[in-house]
GROMACS .gro file of C-alpha atoms in nm:
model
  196
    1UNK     CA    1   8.239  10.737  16.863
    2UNK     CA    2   8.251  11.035  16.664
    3UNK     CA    3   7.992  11.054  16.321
    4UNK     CA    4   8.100  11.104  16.019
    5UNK     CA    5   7.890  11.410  15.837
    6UNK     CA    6   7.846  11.558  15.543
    7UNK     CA    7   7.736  11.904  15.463
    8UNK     CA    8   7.724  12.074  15.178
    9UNK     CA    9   7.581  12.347  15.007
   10UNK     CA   10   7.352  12.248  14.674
   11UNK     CA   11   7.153  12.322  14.427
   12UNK     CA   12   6.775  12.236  14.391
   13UNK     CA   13   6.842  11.960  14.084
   14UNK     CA   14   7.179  11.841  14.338
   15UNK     CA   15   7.467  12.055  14.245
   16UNK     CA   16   7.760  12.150  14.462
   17UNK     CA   17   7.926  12.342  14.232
   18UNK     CA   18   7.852  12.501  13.855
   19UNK     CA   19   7.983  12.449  13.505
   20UNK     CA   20   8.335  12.549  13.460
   21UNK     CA   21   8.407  12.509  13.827
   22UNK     CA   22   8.836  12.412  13.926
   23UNK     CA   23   9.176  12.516  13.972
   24UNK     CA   24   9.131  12.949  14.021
   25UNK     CA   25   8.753  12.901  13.914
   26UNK     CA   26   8.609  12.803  14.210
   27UNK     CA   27   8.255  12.723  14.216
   28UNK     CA   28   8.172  12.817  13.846
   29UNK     CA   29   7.900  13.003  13.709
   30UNK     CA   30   7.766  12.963  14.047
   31UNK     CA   31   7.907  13.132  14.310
   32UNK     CA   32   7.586  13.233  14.474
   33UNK     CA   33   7.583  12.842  14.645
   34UNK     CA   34   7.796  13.061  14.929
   35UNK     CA   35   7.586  13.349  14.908
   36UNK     CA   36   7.369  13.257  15.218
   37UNK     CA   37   7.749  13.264  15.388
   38UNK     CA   38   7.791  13.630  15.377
   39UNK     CA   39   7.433  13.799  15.340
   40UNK     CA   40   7.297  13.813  15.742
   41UNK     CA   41   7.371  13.991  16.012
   42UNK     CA   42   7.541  13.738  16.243
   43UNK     CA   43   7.881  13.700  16.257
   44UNK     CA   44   7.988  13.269  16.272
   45UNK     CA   45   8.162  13.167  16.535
   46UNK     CA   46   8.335  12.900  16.404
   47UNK     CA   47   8.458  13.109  16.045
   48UNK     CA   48   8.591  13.434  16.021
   49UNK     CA   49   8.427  13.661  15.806
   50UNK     CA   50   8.075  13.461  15.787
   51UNK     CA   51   7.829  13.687  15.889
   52UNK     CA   52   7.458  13.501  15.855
   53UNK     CA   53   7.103  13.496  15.891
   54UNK     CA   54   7.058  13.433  16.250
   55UNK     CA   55   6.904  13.061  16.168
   56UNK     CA   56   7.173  12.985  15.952
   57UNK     CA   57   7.428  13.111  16.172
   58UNK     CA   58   7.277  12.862  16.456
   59UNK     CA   59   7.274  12.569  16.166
   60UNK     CA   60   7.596  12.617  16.027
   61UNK     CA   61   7.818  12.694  16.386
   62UNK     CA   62   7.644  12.363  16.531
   63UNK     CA   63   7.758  12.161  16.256
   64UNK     CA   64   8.120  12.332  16.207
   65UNK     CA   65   8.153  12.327  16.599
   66UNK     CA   66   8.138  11.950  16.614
   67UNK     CA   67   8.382  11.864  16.300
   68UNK     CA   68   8.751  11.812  16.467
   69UNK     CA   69   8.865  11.674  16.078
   70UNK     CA   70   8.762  11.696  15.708
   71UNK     CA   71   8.832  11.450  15.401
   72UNK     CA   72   8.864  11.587  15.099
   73UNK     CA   73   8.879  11.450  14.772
   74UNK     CA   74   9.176  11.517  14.531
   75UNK     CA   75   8.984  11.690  14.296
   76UNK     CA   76   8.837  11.894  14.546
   77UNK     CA   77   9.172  11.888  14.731
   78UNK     CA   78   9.304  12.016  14.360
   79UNK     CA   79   9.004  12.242  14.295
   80UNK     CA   80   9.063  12.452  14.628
   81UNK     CA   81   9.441  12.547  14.571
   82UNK     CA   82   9.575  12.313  14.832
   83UNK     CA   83   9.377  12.469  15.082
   84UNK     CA   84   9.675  12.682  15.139
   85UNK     CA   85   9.857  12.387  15.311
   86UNK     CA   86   9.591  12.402  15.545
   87UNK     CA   87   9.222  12.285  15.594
   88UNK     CA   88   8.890  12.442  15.486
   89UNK     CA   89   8.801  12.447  15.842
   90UNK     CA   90   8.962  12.686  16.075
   91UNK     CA   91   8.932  12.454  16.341
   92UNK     CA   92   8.967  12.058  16.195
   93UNK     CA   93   9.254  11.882  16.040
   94UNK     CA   94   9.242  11.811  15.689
   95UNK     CA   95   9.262  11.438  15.494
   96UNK     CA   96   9.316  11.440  15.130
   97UNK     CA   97   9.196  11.080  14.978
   98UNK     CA   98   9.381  11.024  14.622
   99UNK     CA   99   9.438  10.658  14.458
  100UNK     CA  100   9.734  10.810  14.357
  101UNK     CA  101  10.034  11.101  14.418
  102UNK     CA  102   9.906  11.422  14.565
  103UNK     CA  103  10.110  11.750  14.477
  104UNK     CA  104  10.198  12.000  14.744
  105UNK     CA  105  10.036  11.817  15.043
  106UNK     CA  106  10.191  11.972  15.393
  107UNK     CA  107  10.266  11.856  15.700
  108UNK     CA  108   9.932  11.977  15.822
  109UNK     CA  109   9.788  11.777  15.611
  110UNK     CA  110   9.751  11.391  15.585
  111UNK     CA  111   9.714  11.159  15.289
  112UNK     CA  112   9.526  10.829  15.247
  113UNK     CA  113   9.460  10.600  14.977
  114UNK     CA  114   9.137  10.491  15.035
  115UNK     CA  115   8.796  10.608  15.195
  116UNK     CA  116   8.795  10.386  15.475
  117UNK     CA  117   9.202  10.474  15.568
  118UNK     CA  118   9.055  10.872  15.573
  119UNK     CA  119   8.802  10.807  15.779
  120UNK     CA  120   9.056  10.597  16.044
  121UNK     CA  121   9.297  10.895  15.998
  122UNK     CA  122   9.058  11.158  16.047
  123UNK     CA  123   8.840  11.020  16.355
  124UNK     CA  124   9.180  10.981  16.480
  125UNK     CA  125   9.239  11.344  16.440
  126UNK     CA  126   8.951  11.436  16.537
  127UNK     CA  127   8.991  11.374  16.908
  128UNK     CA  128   8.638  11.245  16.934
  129UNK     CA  129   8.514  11.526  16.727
  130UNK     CA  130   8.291  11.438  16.441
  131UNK     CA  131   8.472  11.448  16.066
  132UNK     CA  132   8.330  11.603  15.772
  133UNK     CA  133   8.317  11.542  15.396
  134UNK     CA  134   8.382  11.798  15.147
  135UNK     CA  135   8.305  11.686  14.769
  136UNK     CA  136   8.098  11.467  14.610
  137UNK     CA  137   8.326  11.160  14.489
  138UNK     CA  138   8.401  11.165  14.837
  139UNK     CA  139   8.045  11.197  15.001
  140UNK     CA  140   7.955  10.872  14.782
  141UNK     CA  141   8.259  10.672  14.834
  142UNK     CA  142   8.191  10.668  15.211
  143UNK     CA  143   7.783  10.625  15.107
  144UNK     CA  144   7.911  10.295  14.928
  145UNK     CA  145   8.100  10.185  15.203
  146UNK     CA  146   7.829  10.239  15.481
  147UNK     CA  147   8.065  10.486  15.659
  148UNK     CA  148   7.849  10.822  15.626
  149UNK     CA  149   7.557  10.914  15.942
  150UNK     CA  150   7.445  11.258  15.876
  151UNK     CA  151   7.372  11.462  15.559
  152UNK     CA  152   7.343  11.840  15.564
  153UNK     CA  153   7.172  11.955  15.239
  154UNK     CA  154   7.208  12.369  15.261
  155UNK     CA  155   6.970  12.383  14.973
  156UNK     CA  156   6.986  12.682  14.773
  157UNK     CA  157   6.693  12.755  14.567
  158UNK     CA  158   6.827  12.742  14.227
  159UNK     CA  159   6.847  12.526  13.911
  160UNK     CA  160   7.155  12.530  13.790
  161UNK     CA  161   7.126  12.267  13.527
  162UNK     CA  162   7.477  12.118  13.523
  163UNK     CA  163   7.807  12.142  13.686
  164UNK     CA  164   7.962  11.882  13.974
  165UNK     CA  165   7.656  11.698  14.102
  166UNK     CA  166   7.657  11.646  14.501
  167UNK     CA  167   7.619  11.259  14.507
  168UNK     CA  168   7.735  11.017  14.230
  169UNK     CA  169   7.552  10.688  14.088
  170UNK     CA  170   7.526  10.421  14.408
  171UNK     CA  171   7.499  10.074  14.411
  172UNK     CA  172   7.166  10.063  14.599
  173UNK     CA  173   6.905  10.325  14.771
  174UNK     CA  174   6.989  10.525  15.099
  175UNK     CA  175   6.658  10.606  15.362
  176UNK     CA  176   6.729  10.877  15.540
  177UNK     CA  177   6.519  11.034  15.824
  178UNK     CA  178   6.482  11.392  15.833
  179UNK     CA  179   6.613  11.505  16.175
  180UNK     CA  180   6.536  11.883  16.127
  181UNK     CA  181   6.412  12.152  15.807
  182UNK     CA  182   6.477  12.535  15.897
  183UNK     CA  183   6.413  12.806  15.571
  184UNK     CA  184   6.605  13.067  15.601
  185UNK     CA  185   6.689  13.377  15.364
  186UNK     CA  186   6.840  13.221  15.051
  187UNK     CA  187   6.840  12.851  15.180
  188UNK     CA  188   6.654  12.545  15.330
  189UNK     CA  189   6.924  12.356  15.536
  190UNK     CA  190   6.756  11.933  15.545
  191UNK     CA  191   6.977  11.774  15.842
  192UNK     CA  192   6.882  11.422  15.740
  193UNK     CA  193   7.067  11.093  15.927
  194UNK     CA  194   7.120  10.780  15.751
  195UNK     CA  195   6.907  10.443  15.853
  196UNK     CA  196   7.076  10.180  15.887
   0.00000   0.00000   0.00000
């Protein structure tokens, strides 16, 4: 079955994006999260226009070569423009979890109401490809429900002291088990899987 993953660039003190971060803002005061994205020498094969440190580059195109879907949240969803009608992913379908009305979602694109309908919808879309999680509310949603398997911390070494945090408040403690820790320029990427 495939795993559900999330992957995310963040901050040292856990943030995913900076303050004043949304709609035409992007990431905030801290657009240099994506900085590792564009400052190598080795083109991604998986995105267009990455070019990356060569251990990054092996990192980030065997994590993005294995996700066949990605849920987003709608404030994320919102955050992002739409995603153009698309998906942040060249190569996955896109889910969009909302409790309520979504505006402008396409017919690329799939709605659910809850966090355990987007993961059915997106494993489904997947075709046995993993699915990915993109945004914090939705990265602990599927914590609480027991649904995540893999965290990808791309840790960038800064404090940013405030904006969207990666994971919110949870019921109870998660172990993890670090499965691999490569440094590269401008970021420590922690592949850690969840114990169950």
């Amino acid at each position: 079955m495939s795993k559900v993953v999330c992957a995310l660039a963040v901050s040292v003190d856990g943030y995913i994006t900076g303050r004043g971060s949304g709609p035409d803002h992007g990431l905030g005061d801290a657009p240099m999260l994506f900085d590792w994205y564009f400052d190598g020498d080795t083109p991604s094969q998986v995105f267009d226009g990455f070019k990356l440190s060569a251990p990054s580059a092996r990192i980030f195109d065997a994590l993005a070569g294995r996700v066949g879907a990605v849920i987003a949240g709608h404030k994320t969803y919102n955050d992002s423009g739409h995603f153009g009608g698309g998906s942040p992913h060249p190569k996955a379908s896109l889910v969009v979890v909302s409790h309520g009305p979504v505006a402008e979602i396409s017919e690329r694109q799939t709605l659910a109401n809850t966090i355990e309908d987007a993961v059915a919808a997106a494993r489904d879309l997947a075709g046995g490809k993993d699915v990915g999680l993109m945004g914090g509310g939705v990265a602990t949603a599927a914590l609480q429900a027991g649904l995540v398997d893999e965290i990808v911390l791309h840790q960038v070494p800064i404090l940013l002291g405030g904006g969207r945090p990666f994971f919110q408040e949870l019921p109870e403690h998660v172990r993890l088990n670090l499965i691999e820790a490569v440094p590269a320029p401008g970021v420590t990427h922690l592949h850690y899987e969840i114990v169950r």
